[in-house]
Short mmCIF file of C-alpha atoms in Angstrom, two decimals:
data_model
loop_
_atom_site.label_atom_id
_atom_site.label_comp_id
_atom_site.label_asym_id
_atom_site.label_seq_id
_atom_site.Cartn_x
_atom_site.Cartn_y
_atom_site.Cartn_z
CA GLU A 1 118.60 84.58 102.82
CA ALA A 2 116.83 86.34 105.65
CA GLU A 3 114.69 89.29 104.73
CA VAL A 4 112.84 92.20 106.32
CA ALA A 5 109.13 91.45 105.89
CA GLN A 6 106.61 94.23 105.48
CA SER A 7 102.86 94.26 105.03
CA PRO A 8 100.66 95.28 103.40
CA ARG A 9 102.52 95.77 100.19
CA TYR A 10 99.86 98.18 98.90
CA LYS A 11 97.22 100.16 100.76
CA ILE A 12 94.61 102.66 99.49
CA THR A 13 92.81 104.59 102.13
CA GLU A 14 90.49 107.55 102.34
CA LYS A 15 91.83 110.74 104.02
CA SER A 16 91.00 110.95 107.71
CA GLN A 17 91.03 107.15 108.05
CA ALA A 18 93.59 105.22 110.08
CA VAL A 19 96.23 103.01 108.48
CA ALA A 20 98.90 100.72 109.87
CA PHE A 21 101.97 99.11 108.55
CA TRP A 22 103.76 96.10 110.01
CA CYS A 23 107.44 95.15 109.83
CA ASP A 24 109.25 92.03 110.91
CA PRO A 25 113.03 92.65 110.89
CA ILE A 26 115.73 90.03 110.30
CA SER A 27 116.01 87.77 113.30
CA GLY A 28 118.50 89.07 115.74
CA HIS A 29 118.64 92.55 114.42
CA ALA A 30 118.41 94.98 117.36
CA THR A 31 118.05 98.20 115.36
CA LEU A 32 114.93 98.92 113.35
CA TYR A 33 114.18 101.94 111.12
CA TRP A 34 111.07 103.31 109.50
CA TYR A 35 111.58 105.52 106.42
CA ARG A 36 109.15 107.38 104.24
CA GLN A 37 109.94 107.90 100.52
CA ILE A 38 107.97 110.24 98.35
CA LEU A 39 108.07 109.48 94.61
CA GLY A 40 111.22 110.93 93.10
CA GLN A 41 112.96 111.58 96.40
CA GLY A 42 115.29 109.71 98.72
CA PRO A 43 114.08 107.84 101.84
CA GLU A 44 113.52 110.10 104.84
CA LEU A 45 114.06 108.63 108.38
CA LEU A 46 110.89 108.74 110.48
CA VAL A 47 111.95 106.72 113.53
CA GLN A 48 114.77 104.52 114.76
CA PHE A 49 114.49 101.81 117.44
CA GLN A 50 117.17 100.09 119.41
CA ASP A 51 115.41 97.01 120.76
CA GLU A 52 112.15 98.37 122.08
CA SER A 53 113.40 101.91 122.75
CA VAL A 54 113.02 104.86 120.43
CA VAL A 55 116.49 106.30 119.58
CA ASP A 56 115.41 109.00 117.18
CA ASP A 57 111.87 110.13 116.24
CA SER A 58 112.71 113.81 115.57
CA GLN A 59 111.28 113.58 112.02
CA LEU A 60 108.07 111.69 112.98
CA PRO A 61 104.99 113.89 112.74
CA LYS A 62 103.73 112.97 116.18
CA ASP A 63 100.36 114.58 115.88
CA ARG A 64 99.32 111.83 113.47
CA PHE A 65 102.11 109.20 113.30
CA SER A 66 102.97 106.70 115.95
CA ALA A 67 105.38 103.76 115.96
CA GLU A 68 105.96 101.00 118.45
CA ARG A 69 108.18 97.97 118.91
CA LEU A 70 106.78 96.51 122.05
CA LYS A 71 108.80 93.35 122.45
CA GLY A 72 111.84 94.59 120.54
CA VAL A 73 111.14 92.40 117.54
CA ASP A 74 108.36 93.38 115.08
CA SER A 75 107.15 96.92 114.70
CA THR A 76 104.02 98.81 113.70
CA LEU A 77 103.75 102.29 112.21
CA LYS A 78 100.37 103.92 112.39
CA ILE A 79 98.95 107.03 110.75
CA GLN A 80 95.69 108.49 112.09
CA PRO A 81 94.18 110.44 110.47
CA ALA A 82 95.76 109.99 107.05
CA GLU A 83 96.18 113.05 104.84
CA LEU A 84 96.68 113.29 101.08
CA GLY A 85 100.29 114.26 101.57
CA ASP A 86 100.99 111.00 103.35
CA SER A 87 100.87 109.13 100.03
CA ALA A 88 104.32 107.58 99.78
CA MET A 89 106.25 104.31 100.20
CA TYR A 90 107.01 103.37 103.79
CA LEU A 91 110.15 101.41 104.13
CA CYS A 92 111.25 99.37 107.09
CA ALA A 93 114.95 98.45 107.59
CA SER A 94 116.98 96.68 110.22
CA SER A 95 120.62 96.16 111.26
CA LEU A 96 122.43 94.08 113.85
CA GLU A 97 123.28 97.12 115.90
CA SER A 98 123.39 100.88 115.34
CA GLY A 99 127.13 101.10 114.85
CA SER A 100 128.41 102.89 111.84
CA GLY A 101 129.90 99.79 110.21
CA ASN A 102 126.66 97.87 110.10
CA THR A 103 124.83 97.13 106.91
CA ILE A 104 121.21 98.17 106.75
CA TYR A 105 118.81 95.74 105.26
CA PHE A 106 115.56 97.12 103.74
CA GLY A 107 112.20 95.53 103.18
CA GLU A 108 110.33 95.84 99.93
CA GLY A 109 108.21 98.70 101.30
CA SER A 110 104.53 99.42 101.76
CA TRP A 111 102.96 101.75 99.22
CA LEU A 112 100.26 104.09 100.59
CA THR A 113 97.86 106.00 98.50
CA VAL A 114 95.49 108.44 100.29
CA VAL A 115 92.48 109.48 98.30
CA SER B 1 123.86 112.14 110.72
CA GLN B 2 124.34 113.86 107.40
CA GLN B 3 122.92 113.67 103.96
CA GLY B 4 124.87 112.87 100.78
CA GLU B 5 124.18 114.68 97.56
CA GLU B 6 124.31 112.54 94.44
CA ASP B 7 125.27 113.93 91.03
CA PRO B 8 124.03 113.74 88.31
CA GLN B 9 120.38 113.43 89.15
CA ALA B 10 119.83 111.35 86.02
CA LEU B 11 122.08 109.36 83.78
CA SER B 12 121.21 107.61 80.55
CA ILE B 13 123.76 105.29 78.79
CA GLN B 14 123.95 102.36 76.41
CA GLU B 15 124.60 98.85 77.50
CA GLY B 16 128.28 98.08 77.76
CA GLU B 17 129.23 101.66 78.65
CA ASN B 18 130.51 102.65 82.09
CA ALA B 19 128.38 104.68 84.47
CA THR B 20 129.87 107.11 87.04
CA MET B 21 127.90 108.63 89.85
CA ASN B 22 129.23 111.15 92.38
CA CYS B 23 128.42 111.90 95.98
CA SER B 24 129.38 114.96 98.05
CA TYR B 25 128.95 115.41 101.79
CA LYS B 26 129.67 118.12 104.28
CA THR B 27 131.36 116.83 107.49
CA SER B 28 133.87 114.21 108.55
CA ILE B 29 132.75 110.61 108.06
CA ASN B 30 133.45 107.20 109.50
CA ASN B 31 132.47 105.43 106.30
CA LEU B 32 130.31 105.93 103.28
CA GLN B 33 127.86 103.41 101.86
CA TRP B 34 126.24 103.05 98.46
CA TYR B 35 122.72 101.57 97.90
CA ARG B 36 120.67 100.67 94.87
CA GLN B 37 116.90 100.81 94.50
CA ASN B 38 115.04 99.21 91.66
CA SER B 39 111.79 100.90 90.76
CA GLY B 40 109.18 100.39 93.43
CA ARG B 41 111.40 98.17 95.60
CA GLY B 42 113.44 98.55 98.75
CA LEU B 43 117.06 99.61 98.88
CA VAL B 44 119.83 97.13 98.57
CA HIS B 45 123.24 97.69 100.16
CA LEU B 46 126.06 97.63 97.55
CA ILE B 47 129.34 98.55 99.12
CA LEU B 48 130.88 100.27 102.22
CA ILE B 49 134.10 102.23 102.04
CA ARG B 50 135.82 103.29 105.25
CA SER B 51 137.30 106.73 105.75
CA ASN B 52 140.84 105.29 105.66
CA GLU B 53 140.26 103.63 102.32
CA ARG B 54 140.63 105.30 98.95
CA GLU B 55 139.25 102.73 96.63
CA LYS B 56 137.22 99.53 96.83
CA HIS B 57 136.01 97.02 94.31
CA SER B 58 133.09 94.60 94.20
CA GLY B 59 132.49 92.80 90.98
CA ARG B 60 131.71 95.46 88.35
CA LEU B 61 131.52 98.19 91.03
CA ARG B 62 134.38 100.47 91.90
CA VAL B 63 134.04 103.07 94.64
CA THR B 64 136.50 105.80 95.38
CA LEU B 65 136.68 108.11 98.39
CA ASP B 66 138.43 111.39 98.67
CA THR B 67 138.03 112.66 102.21
CA SER B 68 139.91 115.87 101.48
CA LYS B 69 137.29 116.83 98.92
CA LYS B 70 134.49 115.18 100.86
CA SER B 71 133.36 113.24 97.83
CA SER B 72 132.94 109.71 96.64
CA SER B 73 132.23 108.17 93.27
CA LEU B 74 130.61 104.93 92.18
CA LEU B 75 131.67 103.46 88.84
CA ILE B 76 129.72 100.67 87.26
CA THR B 77 131.73 99.09 84.43
CA ALA B 78 130.28 97.32 81.40
CA SER B 79 126.79 98.31 82.37
CA ARG B 80 123.76 96.09 81.73
CA ALA B 81 120.11 96.84 81.30
CA ALA B 82 119.53 95.21 84.73
CA ASP B 83 121.64 97.97 86.30
CA THR B 84 118.80 100.36 85.61
CA ALA B 85 117.89 101.72 89.07
CA SER B 86 118.39 104.65 91.45
CA TYR B 87 121.65 104.77 93.33
CA PHE B 88 121.99 106.50 96.73
CA CYS B 89 125.04 107.27 98.84
CA ALA B 90 124.85 107.39 102.67
CA PRO B 91 127.77 109.06 104.40
CA VAL B 92 128.06 107.92 108.03
CA ALA B 93 129.49 110.04 110.81
CA GLY B 94 130.28 109.02 114.35
CA GLY B 95 129.27 105.84 116.09
CA SER B 96 125.51 106.12 115.79
CA TYR B 97 124.57 105.00 112.35
CA ILE B 98 121.51 106.79 111.14
CA PRO B 99 121.74 106.54 107.37
CA THR B 100 120.35 109.61 105.55
CA PHE B 101 119.84 109.67 101.85
CA GLY B 102 119.73 112.33 99.18
CA ARG B 103 117.63 112.28 95.98
CA GLY B 104 119.87 109.73 94.36
CA THR B 105 121.01 109.29 90.79
CA SER B 106 118.55 107.67 88.43
CA LEU B 107 120.45 105.45 86.02
CA ILE B 108 118.86 104.13 82.82
CA VAL B 109 120.84 101.59 80.79
CA HIS B 110 119.45 101.03 77.28
CA PRO B 111 119.83 97.64 75.80
#
């Protein structure tokens, strides 16, 4: 069964350093999402792409976070500089389209610890 | 987009018992979805119920939807230790699906 691939699975970085996460959605999925999940809370949407275009990045802290999906396939989420409060799991998800009846498929997530 | 609120926040039961989780939301929806998350893993889609449906079954899962009360419930029958996970609802409004999640219900099933 096709899966959403994410890497790295775990990352430890020092504060003020840069960190990047990569996501490869299920083949053919036009919509891609990045979520952040702090321990004990639900996932919070950071950014949504439709193909290579950003649909919603209203919750993305743009002073330090950036996301791109240049060719409308895989995507990178970058944090620079990392802060202690960024420690969380970063989840990538994809769906065929952004219609309300579409199932969202999640990757296994990338755990970030900022020390 | 809107956020669902799951209740209770935590639920602890014995294997074989039924587990019921509830979800409340605030505005009109197109459909409502339930997801499961095992500890430290990604979310897995369980079931979708449309606004014109009142009940839906999938294996040991039963979901109900009451649009007049703006609430949904997820029932897991004959629970197993492997059902231990967090469960999230995602109410969906309109045609642009941006799933938003609450804190979820943490279910522990004791063997």
